[in-house]
Coordinates of C-alpha atoms in Angstrom, one line a residue:
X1 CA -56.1 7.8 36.6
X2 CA -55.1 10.5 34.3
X3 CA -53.5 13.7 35.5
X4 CA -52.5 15.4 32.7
X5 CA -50.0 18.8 33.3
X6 CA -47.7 21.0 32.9
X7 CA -44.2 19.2 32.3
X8 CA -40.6 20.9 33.0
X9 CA -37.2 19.1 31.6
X10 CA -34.2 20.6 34.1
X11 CA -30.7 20.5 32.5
X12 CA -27.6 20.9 34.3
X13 CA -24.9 22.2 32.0
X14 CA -21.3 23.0 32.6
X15 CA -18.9 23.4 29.1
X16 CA -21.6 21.7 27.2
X17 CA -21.3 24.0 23.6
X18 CA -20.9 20.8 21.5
X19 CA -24.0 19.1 22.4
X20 CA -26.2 21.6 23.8
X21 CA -27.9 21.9 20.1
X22 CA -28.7 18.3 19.6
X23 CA -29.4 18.6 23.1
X24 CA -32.2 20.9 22.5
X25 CA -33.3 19.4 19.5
X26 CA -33.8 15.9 20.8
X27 CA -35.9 17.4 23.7
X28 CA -37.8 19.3 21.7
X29 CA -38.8 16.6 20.2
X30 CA -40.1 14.8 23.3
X31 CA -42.0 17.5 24.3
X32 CA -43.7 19.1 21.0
X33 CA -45.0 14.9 20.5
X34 CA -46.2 15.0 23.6
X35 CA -48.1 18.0 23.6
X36 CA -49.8 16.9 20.3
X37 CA -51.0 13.7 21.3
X38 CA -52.3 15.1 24.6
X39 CA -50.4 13.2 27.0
X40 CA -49.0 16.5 29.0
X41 CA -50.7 20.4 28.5
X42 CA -47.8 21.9 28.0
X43 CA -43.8 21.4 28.2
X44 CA -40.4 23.3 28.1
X45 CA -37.0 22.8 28.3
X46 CA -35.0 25.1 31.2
X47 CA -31.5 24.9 30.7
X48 CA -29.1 25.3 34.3
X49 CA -25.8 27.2 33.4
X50 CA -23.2 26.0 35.9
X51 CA -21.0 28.8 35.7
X52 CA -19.2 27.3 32.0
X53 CA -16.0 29.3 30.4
X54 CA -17.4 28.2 27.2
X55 CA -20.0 29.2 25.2
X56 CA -23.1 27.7 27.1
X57 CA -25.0 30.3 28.2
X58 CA -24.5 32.5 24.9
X59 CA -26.4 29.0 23.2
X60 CA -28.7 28.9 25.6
X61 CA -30.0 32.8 25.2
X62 CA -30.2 32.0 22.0
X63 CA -32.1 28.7 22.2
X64 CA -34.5 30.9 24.8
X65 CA -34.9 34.0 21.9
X66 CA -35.7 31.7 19.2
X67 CA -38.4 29.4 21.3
X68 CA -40.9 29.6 24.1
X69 CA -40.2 26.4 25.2
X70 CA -36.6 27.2 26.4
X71 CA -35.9 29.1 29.4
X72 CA -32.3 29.8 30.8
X73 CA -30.6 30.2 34.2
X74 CA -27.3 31.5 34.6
X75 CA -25.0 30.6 38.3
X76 CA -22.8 33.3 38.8
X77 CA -20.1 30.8 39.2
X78 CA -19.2 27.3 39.1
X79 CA -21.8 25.8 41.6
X80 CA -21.2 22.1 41.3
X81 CA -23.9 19.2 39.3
X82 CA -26.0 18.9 42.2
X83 CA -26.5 22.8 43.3
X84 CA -27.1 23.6 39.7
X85 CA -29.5 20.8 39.3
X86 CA -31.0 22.0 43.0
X87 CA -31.5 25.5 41.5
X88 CA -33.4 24.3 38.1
X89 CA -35.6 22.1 40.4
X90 CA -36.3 24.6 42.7
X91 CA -37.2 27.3 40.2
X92 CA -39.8 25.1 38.1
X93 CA -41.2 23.5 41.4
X94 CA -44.1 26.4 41.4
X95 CA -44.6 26.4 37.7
X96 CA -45.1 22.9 36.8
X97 CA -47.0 19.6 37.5
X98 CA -44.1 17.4 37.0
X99 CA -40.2 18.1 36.2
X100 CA -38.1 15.6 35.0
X101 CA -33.9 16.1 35.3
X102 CA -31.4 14.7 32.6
X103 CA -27.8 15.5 31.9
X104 CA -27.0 17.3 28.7
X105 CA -24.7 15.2 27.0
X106 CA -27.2 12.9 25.8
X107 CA -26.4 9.6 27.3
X108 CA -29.7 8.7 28.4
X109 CA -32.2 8.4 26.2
X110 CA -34.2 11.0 25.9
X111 CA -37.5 8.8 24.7
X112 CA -37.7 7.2 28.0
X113 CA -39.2 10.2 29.1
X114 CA -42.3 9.2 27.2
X115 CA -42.8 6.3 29.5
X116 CA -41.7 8.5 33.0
X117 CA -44.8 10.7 31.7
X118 CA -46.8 7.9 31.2
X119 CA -46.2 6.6 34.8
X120 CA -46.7 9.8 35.9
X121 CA -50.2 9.9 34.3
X122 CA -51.0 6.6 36.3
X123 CA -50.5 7.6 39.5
X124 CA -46.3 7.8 40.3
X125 CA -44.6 10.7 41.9
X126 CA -41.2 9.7 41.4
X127 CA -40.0 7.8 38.2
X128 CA -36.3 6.9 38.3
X129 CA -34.6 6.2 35.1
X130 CA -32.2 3.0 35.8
X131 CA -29.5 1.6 33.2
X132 CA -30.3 -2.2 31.7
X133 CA -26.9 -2.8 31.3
X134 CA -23.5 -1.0 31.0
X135 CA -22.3 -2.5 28.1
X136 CA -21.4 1.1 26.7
X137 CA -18.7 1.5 29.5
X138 CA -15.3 0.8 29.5
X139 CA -14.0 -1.9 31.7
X140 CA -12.1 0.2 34.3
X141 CA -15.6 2.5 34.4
X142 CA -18.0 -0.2 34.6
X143 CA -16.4 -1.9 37.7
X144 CA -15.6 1.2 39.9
X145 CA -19.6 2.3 39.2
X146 CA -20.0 -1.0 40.7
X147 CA -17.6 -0.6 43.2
X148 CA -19.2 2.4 43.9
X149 CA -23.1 1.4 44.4
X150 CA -21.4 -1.8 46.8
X151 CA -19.5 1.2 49.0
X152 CA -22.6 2.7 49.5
X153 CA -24.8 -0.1 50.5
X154 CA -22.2 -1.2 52.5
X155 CA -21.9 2.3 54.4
X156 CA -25.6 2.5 54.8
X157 CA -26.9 4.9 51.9
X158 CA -29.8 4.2 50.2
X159 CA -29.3 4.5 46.6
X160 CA -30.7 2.6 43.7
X161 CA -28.5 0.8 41.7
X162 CA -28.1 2.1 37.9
X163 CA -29.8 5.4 38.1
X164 CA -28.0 8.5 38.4
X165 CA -30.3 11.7 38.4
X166 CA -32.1 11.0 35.0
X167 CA -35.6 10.8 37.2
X168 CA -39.1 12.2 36.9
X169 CA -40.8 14.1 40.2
X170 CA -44.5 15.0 40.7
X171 CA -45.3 18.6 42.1
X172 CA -45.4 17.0 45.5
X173 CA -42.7 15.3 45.3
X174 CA -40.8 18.0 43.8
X175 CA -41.6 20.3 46.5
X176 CA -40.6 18.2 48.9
X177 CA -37.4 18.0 47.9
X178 CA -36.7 21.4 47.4
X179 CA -37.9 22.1 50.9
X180 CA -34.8 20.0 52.3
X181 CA -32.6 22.5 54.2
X182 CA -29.1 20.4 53.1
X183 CA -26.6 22.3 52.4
X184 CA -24.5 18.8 51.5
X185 CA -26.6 17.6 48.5
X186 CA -26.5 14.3 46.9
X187 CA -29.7 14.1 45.7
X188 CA -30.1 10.4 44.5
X189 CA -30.2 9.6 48.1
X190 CA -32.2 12.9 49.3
X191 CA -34.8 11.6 46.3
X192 CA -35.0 8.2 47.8
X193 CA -35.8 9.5 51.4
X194 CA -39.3 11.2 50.2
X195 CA -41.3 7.9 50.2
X196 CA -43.8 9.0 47.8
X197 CA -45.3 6.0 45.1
X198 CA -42.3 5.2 43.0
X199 CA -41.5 3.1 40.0
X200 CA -38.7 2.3 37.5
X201 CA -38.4 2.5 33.9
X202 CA -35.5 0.8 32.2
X203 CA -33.3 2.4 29.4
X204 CA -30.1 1.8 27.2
X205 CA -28.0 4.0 27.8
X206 CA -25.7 5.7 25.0
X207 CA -22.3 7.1 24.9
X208 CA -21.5 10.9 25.3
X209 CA -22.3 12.4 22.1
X210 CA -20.0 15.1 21.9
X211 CA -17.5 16.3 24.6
X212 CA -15.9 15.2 27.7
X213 CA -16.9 13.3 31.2
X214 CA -17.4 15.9 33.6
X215 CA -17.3 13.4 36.4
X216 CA -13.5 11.6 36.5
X217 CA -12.9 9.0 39.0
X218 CA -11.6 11.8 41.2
X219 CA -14.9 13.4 41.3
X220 CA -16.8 10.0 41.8
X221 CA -14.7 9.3 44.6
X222 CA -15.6 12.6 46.5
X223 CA -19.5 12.1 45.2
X224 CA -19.1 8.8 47.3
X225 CA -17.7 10.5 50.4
X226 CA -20.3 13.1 50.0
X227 CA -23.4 10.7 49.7
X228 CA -21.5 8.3 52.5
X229 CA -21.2 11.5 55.1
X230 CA -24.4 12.7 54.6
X231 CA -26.7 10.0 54.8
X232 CA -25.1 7.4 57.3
X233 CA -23.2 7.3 61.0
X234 CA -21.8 4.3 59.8
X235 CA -18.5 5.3 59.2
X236 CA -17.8 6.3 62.6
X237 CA -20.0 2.9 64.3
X238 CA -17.1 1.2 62.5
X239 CA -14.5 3.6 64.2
X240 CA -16.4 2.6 67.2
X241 CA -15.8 -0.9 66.5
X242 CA -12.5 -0.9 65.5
X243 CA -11.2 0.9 68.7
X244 CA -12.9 -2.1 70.5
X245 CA -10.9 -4.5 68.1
X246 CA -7.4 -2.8 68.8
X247 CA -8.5 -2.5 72.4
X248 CA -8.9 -6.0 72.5
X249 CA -5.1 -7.0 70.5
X250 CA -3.7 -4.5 73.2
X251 CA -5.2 -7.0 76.3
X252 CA -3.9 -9.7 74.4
X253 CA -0.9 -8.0 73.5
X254 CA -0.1 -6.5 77.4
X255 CA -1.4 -9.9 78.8
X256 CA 1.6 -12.1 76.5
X257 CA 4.2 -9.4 77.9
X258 CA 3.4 -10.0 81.4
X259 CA 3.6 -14.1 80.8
X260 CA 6.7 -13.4 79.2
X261 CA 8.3 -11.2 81.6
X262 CA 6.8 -13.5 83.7
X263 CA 8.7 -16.9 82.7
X264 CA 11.8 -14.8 81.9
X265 CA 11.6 -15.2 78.0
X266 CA 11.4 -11.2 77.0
X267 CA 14.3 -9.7 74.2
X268 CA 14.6 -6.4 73.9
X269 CA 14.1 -5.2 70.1
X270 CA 12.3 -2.8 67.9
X271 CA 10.4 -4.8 65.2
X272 CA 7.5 -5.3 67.5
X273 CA 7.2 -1.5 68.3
X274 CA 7.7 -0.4 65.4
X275 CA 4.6 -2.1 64.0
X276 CA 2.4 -1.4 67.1
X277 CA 3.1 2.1 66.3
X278 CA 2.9 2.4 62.8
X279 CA -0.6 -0.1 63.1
X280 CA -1.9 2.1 66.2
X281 CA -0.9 5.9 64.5
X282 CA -2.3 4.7 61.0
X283 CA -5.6 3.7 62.7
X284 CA -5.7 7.3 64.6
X285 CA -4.9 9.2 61.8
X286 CA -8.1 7.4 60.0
X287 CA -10.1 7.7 62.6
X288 CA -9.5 11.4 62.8
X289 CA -9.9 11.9 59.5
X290 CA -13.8 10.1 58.8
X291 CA -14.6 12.2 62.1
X292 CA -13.1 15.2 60.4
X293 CA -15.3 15.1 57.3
X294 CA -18.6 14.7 59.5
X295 CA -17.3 18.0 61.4
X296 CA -16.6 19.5 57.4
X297 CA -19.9 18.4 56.6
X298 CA -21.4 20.1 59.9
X299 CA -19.1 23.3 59.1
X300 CA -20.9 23.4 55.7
X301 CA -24.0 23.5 57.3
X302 CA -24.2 25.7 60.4
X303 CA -22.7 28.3 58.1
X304 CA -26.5 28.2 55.7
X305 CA -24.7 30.2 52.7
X306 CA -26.8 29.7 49.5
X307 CA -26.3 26.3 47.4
X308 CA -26.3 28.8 44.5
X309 CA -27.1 32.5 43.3
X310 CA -28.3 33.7 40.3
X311 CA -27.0 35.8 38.1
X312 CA -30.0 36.2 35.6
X313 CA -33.0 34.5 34.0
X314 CA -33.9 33.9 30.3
X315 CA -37.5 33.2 29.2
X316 CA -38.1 31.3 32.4
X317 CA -42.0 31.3 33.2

């Protein structure tokens, strides 16, 4: 089954001056050889301006003046990857057939989209784009990725392993997503919550071609939290659980001090206490705090400000 359309390439950027050319190039590329041979009607490129103090949105009017394939949006300010990459998706959602989201530092490979648009064509509303291997990665960032996809099957989230947000959506799937009211968006697992027909096509991917990580392990970490808290109760089933676990030590605990007070064996001293209350006021204090990010979390939402605003549009159609 061929269905044949309209074809949108979202691009989150943030300090991305160094590679936004190639960038734009490259998809270019993709999308002119596409429209030639017939596989989509028509393509474009809209590039998301997260609010950079570089020279990214001066590139990308540019990019926009010199061709009608490139459309800009500029955030007013510093939004964050996922409301910027919310705000591209939402825009093309009633302008397009299909819209496919990829980072602009050029680590996945942009010729995979080929194949996402040849799924498409077939019959798939969402195509995820999923790493072979991570051979590219250092040692310390290859195992704290994988630390990271185990935390969140552990916790309950339903993410794929090896795909980030390089992924192709249908118009139905599309607007489905950008229907969902979150205010807390981690949308690799909002993505895998549609249940539309999905499929996976495997790529290499390549190392930054110009500039720095924009995620440090400080930022993955509070990704994780973010995808953890907003997707699964488990967190506080295992508070749940562990109060039954220390309420359990403290019957064994009270039970041996009655025996001994009992038989007349008890000495007075401090090393006992000491670690009952350090153990008991650790396990509070953690407990207060995974219970305190789900109130954050409901904070974020009751208040419904806007994921992002807009300060103006280039070429965007």
């Amino acid at each position: 089954m061929m269905r044949k359309g309209v074809l949108k390439i979202v691009v989150p950027c943030y300090n991305e001056e160094e590679v936004l050319h190639e960038t734009n190039k490259r998809l270019l590329e993709v999308i002119t050889s596409m429209e030639q041979s017939g596989t989509i009607v028509s393509g474009g490129v809209v590039y998301v301006d997260d609010g950079s103090r570089d020279k990214t949105w001066q590139i990308i009017d540019e990019l926009s003046k010199a061709d009608s394939h490139v459309a800009g949006i500029k955030l007013a300010h510093n939004s964050g990857h996922q409301s910027a990459l919310f705000a591209g998706l939402t825009l093309v959602s009633e302008c397009c057939d299909m819209a496919v989201s990829i980072d602009a530092d050029l680590q996945d490979d942009t010729n995979a989209i080929f194949e996402m648009v040849d799924k498409y064509n077939d019959g798939y509303e969402v195509v995820f784009g999923v790493r072979r291997e991570r051979t590219t990665d250092t040692w310390f960032k290859r195992n704290t990725a994988l630390a990271f996809y185990k935390l969140m099957s552990v916790m309950g989230t339903d993410v794929k392993y090896n795909h980030a947000d390089f992924r192709l959506l249908g118009s139905a799937a599309l607007k489905a997503l950008v229907s969902m009211p979150e205010r807390n968006l981690f949308l690799r697992g909002m993505v895998r919550t549609l249940g539309f027909k999905n499929t996976d096509v495997f790529y290499d991917r390549s190392e930054r071609f110009a500039g720095e990580s924009k995620y440090p392990l400080s930022k993955m970490m509070n990704f994780a939290v973010d995808g953890i808290t907003s997707f699964s109760v488990k967190p506080l089933r295992l508070i749940f659980s562990f109060g039954i676990f220390f309420i359990l030590i403290a019957i064994v605990a009270i039970g041996y001090g009655l025996y001994s007070y009992y038989i007349g064996i008890t000495i007075p001293g401090w090393t006992s206490l000491l670690i009952s209350l350090w153990l008991i006021g650790g396990a509070v204090l953690l407990a207060i705090g995974v219970v305190g990010e789900y109130v954050g979390k409901i904070y974020k939402e009751v208040k419904r400000r806007p994921l992002y605003v807009i300060e103006r549009t280039e070429n965007l159609k």
